[in-house]
Every structure is written in C-alpha cells, then in structure tokens.
Tab-separated table of N, CA, C and O in Angstrom:
chain	number	residue	atom	x	y	z
A	1	GLN	N	0.789	-1.267	0.042
A	1	GLN	CA	-0.133	0.056	-0.015
A	1	GLN	C	0.909	1.353	0.048
A	1	GLN	O	2.001	1.360	0.774
A	2	VAL	N	0.359	2.099	-0.770
A	2	VAL	CA	1.246	3.599	-0.990
A	2	VAL	C	0.360	4.481	0.131
A	2	VAL	O	-0.719	4.698	0.393
A	3	GLN	N	1.337	4.825	0.953
A	3	GLN	CA	0.609	5.941	2.038
A	3	GLN	C	0.778	7.579	1.408
A	3	GLN	O	2.051	7.873	0.432
A	4	LEU	N	-0.106	8.239	1.614
A	4	LEU	CA	-0.308	9.522	1.074
A	4	LEU	C	-0.367	10.740	1.869
A	4	LEU	O	-1.486	10.785	2.731
A	5	VAL	N	0.191	11.879	1.763
A	5	VAL	CA	-0.075	12.829	2.411
A	5	VAL	C	-0.248	14.456	1.263
A	5	VAL	O	0.662	14.494	0.876
A	6	GLU	N	-1.418	14.820	1.403
A	6	GLU	CA	-1.392	16.064	0.719
A	6	GLU	C	-1.203	17.249	1.519
A	6	GLU	O	-1.219	17.460	2.696
A	7	SER	N	-0.904	18.438	0.513
A	7	SER	CA	-0.471	19.794	1.227
A	7	SER	C	-0.704	20.775	0.292
A	7	SER	O	-1.001	20.629	-0.977
A	8	GLY	N	-0.995	21.931	0.280
A	8	GLY	CA	-1.001	22.978	-0.529
A	8	GLY	C	-2.133	23.706	-0.724
A	8	GLY	O	-2.791	24.842	-1.380
A	9	GLY	N	-3.216	23.192	0.224
A	9	GLY	CA	-4.912	23.697	0.467
A	9	GLY	C	-4.563	25.044	0.745
A	9	GLY	O	-3.457	25.469	1.309
A	10	GLY	N	-5.509	26.134	0.719
A	10	GLY	CA	-5.920	27.006	1.579
A	10	GLY	C	-7.032	27.952	0.877
A	10	GLY	O	-7.915	27.518	-0.094
A	11	LEU	N	-6.972	29.280	1.131
A	11	LEU	CA	-7.989	30.517	0.816
A	11	LEU	C	-7.439	30.835	-0.335
A	11	LEU	O	-6.614	31.798	-0.045
A	12	VAL	N	-8.220	31.198	-1.340
A	12	VAL	CA	-7.801	32.113	-2.765
A	12	VAL	C	-9.126	32.850	-3.105
A	12	VAL	O	-9.757	32.005	-3.158
A	13	GLN	N	-8.905	33.910	-3.926
A	13	GLN	CA	-10.160	34.500	-4.646
A	13	GLN	C	-10.089	33.640	-5.823
A	13	GLN	O	-9.379	33.503	-6.287
A	14	ALA	N	-11.376	34.165	-6.280
A	14	ALA	CA	-11.737	33.701	-7.549
A	14	ALA	C	-10.819	34.359	-8.576
A	14	ALA	O	-10.352	35.223	-8.538
A	15	GLY	N	-10.527	33.326	-9.392
A	15	GLY	CA	-9.530	33.523	-10.510
A	15	GLY	C	-7.899	33.100	-10.380
A	15	GLY	O	-7.045	33.418	-11.023
A	16	GLY	N	-7.654	33.173	-8.977
A	16	GLY	CA	-6.273	32.572	-8.461
A	16	GLY	C	-6.275	31.304	-8.743
A	16	GLY	O	-6.784	30.565	-9.571
A	17	SER	N	-4.911	30.931	-8.422
A	17	SER	CA	-4.379	29.800	-8.383
A	17	SER	C	-3.955	29.020	-6.976
A	17	SER	O	-3.257	29.714	-6.175
A	18	LEU	N	-3.740	27.939	-7.028
A	18	LEU	CA	-2.979	26.930	-5.915
A	18	LEU	C	-2.542	25.847	-6.529
A	18	LEU	O	-2.660	25.432	-7.664
A	19	ARG	N	-1.408	25.077	-5.937
A	19	ARG	CA	-0.988	24.138	-6.543
A	19	ARG	C	-1.018	23.114	-5.215
A	19	ARG	O	-0.211	23.298	-4.000
A	20	LEU	N	-1.375	22.334	-5.209
A	20	LEU	CA	-1.563	20.807	-4.313
A	20	LEU	C	-0.484	19.907	-4.588
A	20	LEU	O	-0.018	19.553	-5.794
A	21	SER	N	0.150	19.444	-3.595
A	21	SER	CA	0.970	18.323	-3.727
A	21	SER	C	0.783	17.099	-3.008
A	21	SER	O	-0.025	17.117	-2.106
A	22	CYS	N	1.030	15.916	-3.433
A	22	CYS	CA	0.714	14.722	-2.653
A	22	CYS	C	1.936	13.700	-2.535
A	22	CYS	O	2.543	13.424	-3.666
A	23	ALA	N	2.654	13.639	-1.583
A	23	ALA	CA	3.840	13.032	-1.337
A	23	ALA	C	3.519	11.594	-0.919
A	23	ALA	O	2.611	11.405	-0.015
A	24	ALA	N	4.205	10.450	-1.392
A	24	ALA	CA	3.848	9.179	-1.196
A	24	ALA	C	5.086	8.434	-0.602
A	24	ALA	O	6.417	8.789	-1.040
A	25	SER	N	4.622	7.514	0.064
A	25	SER	CA	5.653	6.683	0.756
A	25	SER	C	5.699	5.643	-0.241
A	25	SER	O	4.930	5.258	-1.015
A	26	GLY	N	6.730	4.931	-0.051
A	26	GLY	CA	6.975	3.644	-1.055
A	26	GLY	C	8.051	3.617	-1.934
A	26	GLY	O	7.903	4.716	-2.938
A	27	ARG	N	8.771	2.609	-2.166
A	27	ARG	CA	9.620	2.570	-3.367
A	27	ARG	C	8.904	2.548	-4.939
A	27	ARG	O	9.712	2.342	-5.732
A	28	THR	N	8.005	2.140	-4.753
A	28	THR	CA	7.056	1.533	-5.968
A	28	THR	C	6.161	2.588	-6.484
A	28	THR	O	5.318	2.330	-7.637
A	29	PHE	N	6.397	3.924	-6.090
A	29	PHE	CA	5.385	4.789	-5.974
A	29	PHE	C	5.504	5.044	-7.967
A	29	PHE	O	4.392	5.346	-8.697
A	30	SER	N	6.645	5.135	-8.476
A	30	SER	CA	6.655	5.357	-10.137
A	30	SER	C	5.914	4.250	-10.768
A	30	SER	O	5.388	4.587	-12.179
A	31	SER	N	5.682	3.338	-10.288
A	31	SER	CA	4.627	2.348	-11.025
A	31	SER	C	3.153	2.285	-10.898
A	31	SER	O	2.420	1.678	-11.319
A	32	TYR	N	2.976	3.384	-9.823
A	32	TYR	CA	1.173	3.418	-9.639
A	32	TYR	C	0.789	4.835	-10.461
A	32	TYR	O	1.303	5.543	-10.512
A	33	ALA	N	-0.455	4.394	-10.975
A	33	ALA	CA	-1.540	5.493	-11.475
A	33	ALA	C	-1.725	6.275	-10.289
A	33	ALA	O	-1.780	5.615	-9.508
A	34	MET	N	-1.771	7.782	-10.402
A	34	MET	CA	-2.446	8.419	-9.214
A	34	MET	C	-3.320	9.636	-9.647
A	34	MET	O	-3.413	9.923	-10.922
A	35	GLY	N	-4.164	9.820	-8.680
A	35	GLY	CA	-5.223	10.836	-8.998
A	35	GLY	C	-6.057	11.741	-7.842
A	35	GLY	O	-5.216	11.780	-6.691
A	36	TRP	N	-6.774	12.694	-8.532
A	36	TRP	CA	-7.318	13.878	-7.496
A	36	TRP	C	-8.658	13.481	-7.357
A	36	TRP	O	-9.227	13.677	-8.626
A	37	PHE	N	-9.284	13.591	-6.168
A	37	PHE	CA	-10.889	13.632	-6.158
A	37	PHE	C	-10.903	14.750	-5.262
A	37	PHE	O	-10.094	15.303	-4.591
A	38	ARG	N	-12.231	15.344	-5.005
A	38	ARG	CA	-12.556	16.327	-4.223
A	38	ARG	C	-14.147	16.101	-3.851
A	38	ARG	O	-14.783	15.102	-4.436
A	39	GLN	N	-14.272	16.905	-2.502
A	39	GLN	CA	-15.563	16.695	-1.998
A	39	GLN	C	-16.133	17.985	-1.413
A	39	GLN	O	-15.281	18.428	-0.528
A	40	ALA	N	-17.152	18.372	-2.052
A	40	ALA	CA	-17.463	19.581	-1.560
A	40	ALA	C	-18.845	19.474	-0.571
A	40	ALA	O	-19.067	18.427	-0.255
A	41	PRO	N	-18.895	20.700	0.193
A	41	PRO	CA	-19.635	20.545	0.993
A	41	PRO	C	-21.144	19.968	1.108
A	41	PRO	O	-21.684	20.483	0.106
A	42	GLY	N	-21.646	18.908	1.331
A	42	GLY	CA	-22.837	18.272	1.197
A	42	GLY	C	-22.981	17.653	-0.338
A	42	GLY	O	-23.899	17.261	-0.628
A	43	LYS	N	-22.036	17.150	-0.781
A	43	LYS	CA	-22.060	16.498	-1.998
A	43	LYS	C	-21.076	15.292	-2.019
A	43	LYS	O	-20.452	15.147	-1.120
A	44	GLU	N	-21.316	14.436	-3.005
A	44	GLU	CA	-20.420	13.314	-2.934
A	44	GLU	C	-19.295	13.581	-3.415
A	44	GLU	O	-18.909	14.688	-4.036
A	45	ARG	N	-18.412	12.661	-3.013
A	45	ARG	CA	-16.810	12.812	-3.516
A	45	ARG	C	-16.836	12.603	-4.986
A	45	ARG	O	-17.317	11.578	-5.564
A	46	GLU	N	-16.103	13.151	-5.732
A	46	GLU	CA	-15.990	13.226	-7.265
A	46	GLU	C	-14.557	13.128	-7.573
A	46	GLU	O	-13.642	13.667	-7.200
A	47	PHE	N	-14.540	12.291	-8.924
A	47	PHE	CA	-12.963	12.277	-9.435
A	47	PHE	C	-12.570	13.959	-10.135
A	47	PHE	O	-13.952	14.255	-10.522
A	48	VAL	N	-11.400	14.001	-10.196
A	48	VAL	CA	-10.869	15.267	-10.751
A	48	VAL	C	-10.185	15.156	-11.678
A	48	VAL	O	-10.252	15.241	-12.882
A	49	ALA	N	-8.887	14.259	-11.522
A	49	ALA	CA	-7.858	14.027	-12.636
A	49	ALA	C	-7.391	12.619	-12.335
A	49	ALA	O	-7.257	12.162	-11.385
A	50	VAL	N	-6.535	11.981	-13.213
A	50	VAL	CA	-5.746	10.753	-13.488
A	50	VAL	C	-4.611	10.828	-14.122
A	50	VAL	O	-4.745	11.400	-15.214
A	51	ILE	N	-3.361	10.505	-13.802
A	51	ILE	CA	-2.134	10.436	-14.414
A	51	ILE	C	-1.527	8.937	-14.314
A	51	ILE	O	-1.348	8.457	-13.127
A	52	ASN	N	-1.141	8.139	-15.407
A	52	ASN	CA	-0.708	7.245	-15.463
A	52	ASN	C	0.904	7.262	-14.989
A	52	ASN	O	1.373	8.104	-14.781
A	53	TRP	N	1.679	6.048	-14.511
A	53	TRP	CA	2.781	6.011	-14.065
A	53	TRP	C	3.849	6.582	-15.147
A	53	TRP	O	4.813	7.185	-14.536
A	54	SER	N	3.611	6.611	-16.270
A	54	SER	CA	4.592	7.100	-17.062
A	54	SER	C	4.232	8.348	-17.944
A	54	SER	O	4.376	8.501	-19.073
A	55	ASP	N	3.109	8.938	-17.370
A	55	ASP	CA	2.750	10.217	-18.034
A	55	ASP	C	2.023	9.994	-19.308
A	55	ASP	O	1.665	11.203	-19.983
A	56	ASP	N	1.837	9.203	-19.631
A	56	ASP	CA	1.174	8.869	-20.996
A	56	ASP	C	-0.320	8.655	-21.342
A	56	ASP	O	-0.770	8.650	-22.228
A	57	TRP	N	-0.915	8.707	-20.133
A	57	TRP	CA	-2.291	8.910	-20.372
A	57	TRP	C	-2.877	9.845	-19.294
A	57	TRP	O	-2.808	9.285	-17.764
A	58	ILE	N	-3.443	10.827	-19.540
A	58	ILE	CA	-3.964	11.818	-18.421
A	58	ILE	C	-5.535	12.196	-18.767
A	58	ILE	O	-5.740	12.205	-19.885
A	59	TYR	N	-6.109	12.023	-17.578
A	59	TYR	CA	-7.695	12.228	-17.958
A	59	TYR	C	-8.319	13.313	-16.923
A	59	TYR	O	-7.971	12.976	-15.793
A	60	TYR	N	-9.061	14.214	-17.428
A	60	TYR	CA	-9.662	15.164	-16.335
A	60	TYR	C	-11.036	15.279	-16.540
A	60	TYR	O	-11.907	14.993	-17.599
A	61	THR	N	-11.855	15.636	-15.347
A	61	THR	CA	-13.303	15.668	-15.253
A	61	THR	C	-13.636	16.944	-16.109
A	61	THR	O	-12.613	17.841	-15.963
A	62	ASP	N	-14.853	17.044	-16.744
A	62	ASP	CA	-14.992	18.021	-17.874
A	62	ASP	C	-14.866	19.420	-16.862
A	62	ASP	O	-14.452	20.488	-17.441
A	63	SER	N	-15.368	19.488	-15.893
A	63	SER	CA	-15.551	21.010	-15.536
A	63	SER	C	-14.300	21.677	-15.132
A	63	SER	O	-14.011	22.829	-14.498
A	64	VAL	N	-13.061	20.646	-14.783
A	64	VAL	CA	-11.804	21.292	-14.788
A	64	VAL	C	-10.859	21.306	-15.958
A	64	VAL	O	-9.533	21.845	-15.785
A	65	LYS	N	-11.483	20.759	-17.110
A	65	LYS	CA	-10.394	20.671	-18.244
A	65	LYS	C	-10.070	22.138	-18.651
A	65	LYS	O	-10.808	23.075	-18.599
A	66	GLY	N	-8.588	22.124	-18.827
A	66	GLY	CA	-7.987	23.561	-19.317
A	66	GLY	C	-7.813	24.494	-18.255
A	66	GLY	O	-7.330	25.642	-18.429
A	67	ARG	N	-8.392	23.905	-17.054
A	67	ARG	CA	-8.050	24.987	-15.816
A	67	ARG	C	-7.065	24.271	-15.164
A	67	ARG	O	-5.865	24.959	-14.205
A	68	PHE	N	-6.790	23.018	-14.560
A	68	PHE	CA	-6.030	22.252	-13.748
A	68	PHE	C	-5.267	21.243	-14.616
A	68	PHE	O	-5.567	20.912	-15.723
A	69	THR	N	-4.211	21.017	-14.138
A	69	THR	CA	-3.146	20.281	-14.801
A	69	THR	C	-2.488	19.084	-13.579
A	69	THR	O	-2.040	19.681	-12.655
A	70	ILE	N	-2.647	17.962	-13.988
A	70	ILE	CA	-1.869	17.086	-13.105
A	70	ILE	C	-0.676	16.721	-13.409
A	70	ILE	O	-0.412	16.434	-14.581
A	71	SER	N	0.334	16.558	-12.694
A	71	SER	CA	1.547	16.120	-13.063
A	71	SER	C	2.418	15.098	-11.818
A	71	SER	O	1.830	15.022	-10.835
A	72	ARG	N	3.378	14.659	-12.190
A	72	ARG	CA	4.044	13.977	-11.303
A	72	ARG	C	5.478	13.962	-11.132
A	72	ARG	O	6.015	14.218	-12.610
A	73	ASP	N	6.251	13.733	-10.306
A	73	ASP	CA	7.567	13.755	-10.239
A	73	ASP	C	8.099	11.970	-9.600
A	73	ASP	O	7.930	12.393	-8.277
A	74	ASN	N	8.337	11.327	-10.193
A	74	ASN	CA	8.623	9.848	-9.581
A	74	ASN	C	9.961	10.108	-8.820
A	74	ASN	O	10.012	9.142	-7.879
A	75	ALA	N	10.927	11.145	-8.947
A	75	ALA	CA	11.980	10.930	-8.298
A	75	ALA	C	11.564	11.589	-6.839
A	75	ALA	O	12.723	11.399	-5.975
A	76	LYS	N	10.580	12.483	-6.605
A	76	LYS	CA	10.377	13.133	-5.501
A	76	LYS	C	9.135	12.298	-4.896
A	76	LYS	O	8.641	12.317	-3.714
A	77	ASN	N	8.416	11.015	-5.705
A	77	ASN	CA	7.559	10.521	-4.966
A	77	ASN	C	6.306	11.404	-4.581
A	77	ASN	O	5.661	11.221	-3.789
A	78	THR	N	6.063	12.454	-5.650
A	78	THR	CA	5.164	13.294	-5.573
A	78	THR	C	4.283	13.276	-6.800
A	78	THR	O	4.755	13.606	-7.996
A	79	VAL	N	2.943	13.774	-6.633
A	79	VAL	CA	1.961	14.045	-7.904
A	79	VAL	C	1.475	15.608	-7.136
A	79	VAL	O	1.099	15.766	-6.236
A	80	TYR	N	1.279	16.420	-8.322
A	80	TYR	CA	0.797	17.384	-8.313
A	80	TYR	C	-0.616	18.147	-8.796
A	80	TYR	O	-0.863	17.065	-9.848
A	81	LEU	N	-1.284	18.686	-8.505
A	81	LEU	CA	-2.525	19.557	-9.139
A	81	LEU	C	-2.096	20.830	-9.102
A	81	LEU	O	-2.491	21.600	-7.973
A	82	GLN	N	-2.069	21.295	-10.505
A	82	GLN	CA	-2.082	22.950	-10.457
A	82	GLN	C	-3.254	23.448	-10.990
A	82	GLN	O	-4.135	22.838	-11.849
A	83	MET	N	-3.831	24.036	-10.033
A	83	MET	CA	-5.175	24.464	-10.309
A	83	MET	C	-4.892	26.085	-10.417
A	83	MET	O	-4.769	26.775	-9.749
A	84	ASN	N	-5.481	26.473	-11.755
A	84	ASN	CA	-5.483	27.979	-12.162
A	84	ASN	C	-6.775	28.503	-12.285
A	84	ASN	O	-7.969	27.625	-12.421
A	85	THR	N	-7.209	29.570	-12.561
A	85	THR	CA	-8.621	30.062	-12.435
A	85	THR	C	-9.757	29.601	-11.804
A	85	THR	O	-10.568	29.037	-12.359
A	86	LEU	N	-9.417	29.783	-10.586
A	86	LEU	CA	-10.221	29.005	-9.677
A	86	LEU	C	-11.415	29.629	-9.610
A	86	LEU	O	-11.757	30.751	-9.542
A	87	LYS	N	-12.594	28.995	-9.430
A	87	LYS	CA	-14.076	29.119	-9.400
A	87	LYS	C	-14.547	29.286	-7.887
A	87	LYS	O	-13.945	28.224	-7.265
A	88	PRO	N	-15.439	29.824	-7.293
A	88	PRO	CA	-16.102	29.424	-5.871
A	88	PRO	C	-16.462	27.982	-5.809
A	88	PRO	O	-16.662	26.974	-5.005
A	89	GLU	N	-17.165	27.495	-6.971
A	89	GLU	CA	-17.711	25.998	-6.939
A	89	GLU	C	-16.336	24.797	-6.834
A	89	GLU	O	-16.604	23.847	-6.891
A	90	ASP	N	-15.220	25.388	-7.252
A	90	ASP	CA	-13.747	24.213	-6.644
A	90	ASP	C	-13.657	24.289	-5.100
A	90	ASP	O	-13.014	23.448	-4.961
A	91	THR	N	-14.386	24.873	-4.468
A	91	THR	CA	-14.290	24.726	-3.165
A	91	THR	C	-14.497	23.377	-2.759
A	91	THR	O	-15.469	22.997	-2.998
A	92	ALA	N	-13.786	22.872	-2.056
A	92	ALA	CA	-13.902	21.375	-1.731
A	92	ALA	C	-12.741	21.027	-0.817
A	92	ALA	O	-11.608	21.688	-0.868
A	93	VAL	N	-13.044	19.735	-0.358
A	93	VAL	CA	-11.683	18.930	0.358
A	93	VAL	C	-11.104	17.826	-0.899
A	93	VAL	O	-11.933	17.269	-1.160
A	94	TYR	N	-9.732	18.561	-1.083
A	94	TYR	CA	-9.120	17.618	-2.273
A	94	TYR	C	-8.396	16.345	-1.694
A	94	TYR	O	-7.618	16.508	-0.681
A	95	TYR	N	-8.626	15.270	-2.436
A	95	TYR	CA	-7.878	14.010	-1.811
A	95	TYR	C	-7.072	13.646	-2.786
A	95	TYR	O	-7.377	13.474	-4.221
A	96	CYS	N	-5.799	12.998	-2.507
A	96	CYS	CA	-4.938	12.478	-3.524
A	96	CYS	C	-5.471	10.751	-3.401
A	96	CYS	O	-5.987	10.624	-2.250
A	97	ARG	N	-5.282	10.277	-4.370
A	97	ARG	CA	-5.470	8.520	-4.349
A	97	ARG	C	-4.527	7.864	-5.337
A	97	ARG	O	-4.135	8.433	-6.374
A	98	ALA	N	-4.345	6.832	-4.963
A	98	ALA	CA	-3.269	5.825	-5.493
A	98	ALA	C	-4.053	4.352	-6.047
A	98	ALA	O	-5.205	4.217	-5.815
A	99	ALA	N	-3.567	4.316	-7.245
A	99	ALA	CA	-4.202	3.036	-8.077
A	99	ALA	C	-3.972	1.674	-6.639
A	99	ALA	O	-3.319	2.144	-6.432
A	100	SER	N	-4.811	0.648	-7.036
A	100	SER	CA	-4.934	-0.468	-6.168
A	100	SER	C	-3.550	-1.197	-6.309
A	100	SER	O	-3.509	-2.182	-5.425
A	101	ARG	N	-3.187	-1.165	-7.472
A	101	ARG	CA	-1.759	-1.842	-7.673
A	101	ARG	C	-0.924	-1.406	-8.234
A	101	ARG	O	-1.458	-0.514	-9.395
A	102	GLY	N	0.374	-1.517	-8.601
A	102	GLY	CA	1.293	-0.824	-9.541
A	102	GLY	C	0.871	-1.687	-11.094
A	102	GLY	O	0.558	-2.523	-11.384
A	103	TRP	N	1.562	-0.906	-12.053
A	103	TRP	CA	1.386	-1.111	-13.571
A	103	TRP	C	-0.263	-1.325	-14.116
A	103	TRP	O	-0.459	-1.862	-14.611
A	104	TYR	N	-1.104	-0.789	-13.146
A	104	TYR	CA	-2.599	-0.366	-13.525
A	104	TYR	C	-2.847	0.526	-14.327
A	104	TYR	O	-2.749	1.563	-14.005
A	105	ASN	N	-3.124	0.326	-15.498
A	105	ASN	CA	-3.014	1.580	-16.426
A	105	ASN	C	-4.280	2.659	-16.361
A	105	ASN	O	-5.394	2.144	-16.072
A	106	SER	N	-4.038	3.668	-16.288
A	106	SER	CA	-5.104	4.781	-15.960
A	106	SER	C	-5.993	4.944	-16.684
A	106	SER	O	-7.325	5.495	-16.120
A	107	TYR	N	-6.254	4.412	-18.127
A	107	TYR	CA	-7.350	4.382	-18.606
A	107	TYR	C	-8.509	3.544	-18.001
A	107	TYR	O	-9.423	3.470	-18.461
A	108	ASN	N	-8.340	2.896	-17.060
A	108	ASN	CA	-9.082	1.916	-16.379
A	108	ASN	C	-9.636	2.619	-15.103
A	108	ASN	O	-10.372	1.859	-14.232
A	109	TYR	N	-9.419	3.675	-15.023
A	109	TYR	CA	-9.839	4.607	-13.747
A	109	TYR	C	-11.187	4.465	-13.140
A	109	TYR	O	-11.367	4.730	-12.173
A	110	LYS	N	-12.190	4.247	-14.241
A	110	LYS	CA	-13.586	3.911	-13.837
A	110	LYS	C	-13.779	2.604	-13.471
A	110	LYS	O	-15.004	2.230	-12.812
A	111	SER	N	-12.979	1.864	-13.148
A	111	SER	CA	-13.145	0.163	-12.953
A	111	SER	C	-13.409	0.327	-11.404
A	111	SER	O	-12.736	1.119	-10.730
A	112	THR	N	-14.065	-0.681	-11.068
A	112	THR	CA	-14.597	-0.760	-9.491
A	112	THR	C	-13.428	-0.891	-8.812
A	112	THR	O	-13.211	-0.833	-7.620
A	113	ASP	N	-12.499	-1.653	-9.037
A	113	ASP	CA	-11.239	-1.896	-8.600
A	113	ASP	C	-10.074	-1.458	-8.787
A	113	ASP	O	-8.695	-1.760	-8.506
A	114	PHE	N	-10.138	-0.136	-9.512
A	114	PHE	CA	-8.953	0.585	-9.897
A	114	PHE	C	-8.120	1.283	-8.512
A	114	PHE	O	-7.198	1.083	-8.406
A	115	TRP	N	-9.190	2.123	-7.863
A	115	TRP	CA	-8.511	2.631	-6.775
A	115	TRP	C	-8.248	2.145	-5.487
A	115	TRP	O	-8.997	1.124	-5.146
A	116	GLY	N	-7.019	2.423	-4.959
A	116	GLY	CA	-6.798	2.298	-3.696
A	116	GLY	C	-6.660	3.102	-2.258
A	116	GLY	O	-7.559	3.808	-2.245
A	117	SER	N	-5.432	3.438	-1.941
A	117	SER	CA	-5.274	4.126	-0.925
A	117	SER	C	-5.552	6.017	-1.065
A	117	SER	O	-5.672	6.351	-2.051
A	118	TRP	N	-6.491	6.285	-0.035
A	118	TRP	CA	-6.575	7.840	0.108
A	118	TRP	C	-5.637	8.365	0.763
A	118	TRP	O	-4.953	7.863	2.030
A	119	GLY	N	-5.402	9.660	0.823
A	119	GLY	CA	-4.677	10.838	1.799
A	119	GLY	C	-5.653	11.084	2.758
A	119	GLY	O	-6.831	10.890	2.587
A	120	GLN	N	-5.554	12.378	3.712
A	120	GLN	CA	-6.085	12.696	4.572
A	120	GLN	C	-6.959	13.918	3.907
A	120	GLN	O	-8.159	14.318	4.612
A	121	GLY	N	-6.847	14.437	3.035
A	121	GLY	CA	-7.196	15.447	2.108
A	121	GLY	C	-6.727	17.074	2.638
A	121	GLY	O	-6.099	17.001	3.673
A	122	THR	N	-6.689	18.011	1.669
A	122	THR	CA	-6.645	19.248	1.969
A	122	THR	C	-7.673	20.030	1.332
A	122	THR	O	-8.264	19.939	0.454
A	123	GLN	N	-8.012	21.200	2.229
A	123	GLN	CA	-9.147	22.180	2.164
A	123	GLN	C	-8.924	23.168	1.231
A	123	GLN	O	-7.490	23.852	1.243
A	124	VAL	N	-9.643	23.248	0.083
A	124	VAL	CA	-9.555	24.429	-0.810
A	124	VAL	C	-10.671	25.336	-0.719
A	124	VAL	O	-11.736	24.701	-0.656
A	125	THR	N	-10.364	26.402	-0.469
A	125	THR	CA	-11.740	27.426	-0.432
A	125	THR	C	-11.508	28.675	-1.393
A	125	THR	O	-10.480	29.196	-1.173
A	126	VAL	N	-12.347	28.716	-1.984
A	126	VAL	CA	-12.163	30.052	-3.178
A	126	VAL	C	-13.302	31.085	-2.873
A	126	VAL	O	-14.745	30.246	-3.120
A	127	SER	N	-13.135	32.012	-2.681
A	127	SER	CA	-14.007	33.117	-2.252
A	127	SER	C	-14.284	33.830	-3.750
A	127	SER	O	-13.664	34.111	-4.672
A	128	SER	N	-15.628	34.510	-3.798
A	128	SER	CA	-16.000	34.925	-4.786
A	128	SER	C	-15.611	36.526	-4.795
A	128	SER	O	-15.430	37.124	-3.838
C-alpha cells in the first residue's frame, strides 16, 4: 500500500491559483497511476484527474479541463495538481489517491477495483 499526504490547500480569491502536492511513501510509487478527487460540502466525492505512471495517459473531469493540470515527479514520489482560474464551485476538500496496484493503466480509472489508498485531504476554499 502507498501512504499519501496532501498539502498546498488554502484560501484564494476567484481567478487565483493553487498547487496541491501529494507526497507518497514507498519505493514503488513510480509504478502507480495517481489521481485527485474532491468533495464539496453536502456533495458526494467526485473524480478530478488521473495520471498514468509514465505520464502517457491523463484524463480530467469536464469541469476542470483547461484550468487544472495533473503532473508527477517520480524522483520525489510526488504528484501535483496545478489549479488555475479557480472558481467558487471548486471549493472542496481535495484528496489524492493511488491505484490499487502497480502497473494498472490509468485508462481503467472507472473500474470498480482501480483505486486504492486515500490521503487525508486538504481544504481548498475559493472566495467570490
């Protein structure tokens, strides 16, 4: 299992930017697809983005396309979420998540067995 710790959340005005980081433990991080989810108050947790272990397959939910960028640095065991042009509706707790096993290609991200470990979450608040 990969252990995950998110950071980088905070309060920002609409139109601003934040970069979230997710530090992972374990020597096999580079073999895991990684993703970001979020949960707004009173809503279900939703998928935001996923990146393959080799950066060759990335996918975003429609509401963040063109504004958010997921990336990873395998040398630092870290995955990032760069969030630009933030909107009040982006306010949520953001969670990092790892695939359930190594070498599981990220285009399977909708499969029921794809996702594994969760991080503890980091709060992002966008004021209008």
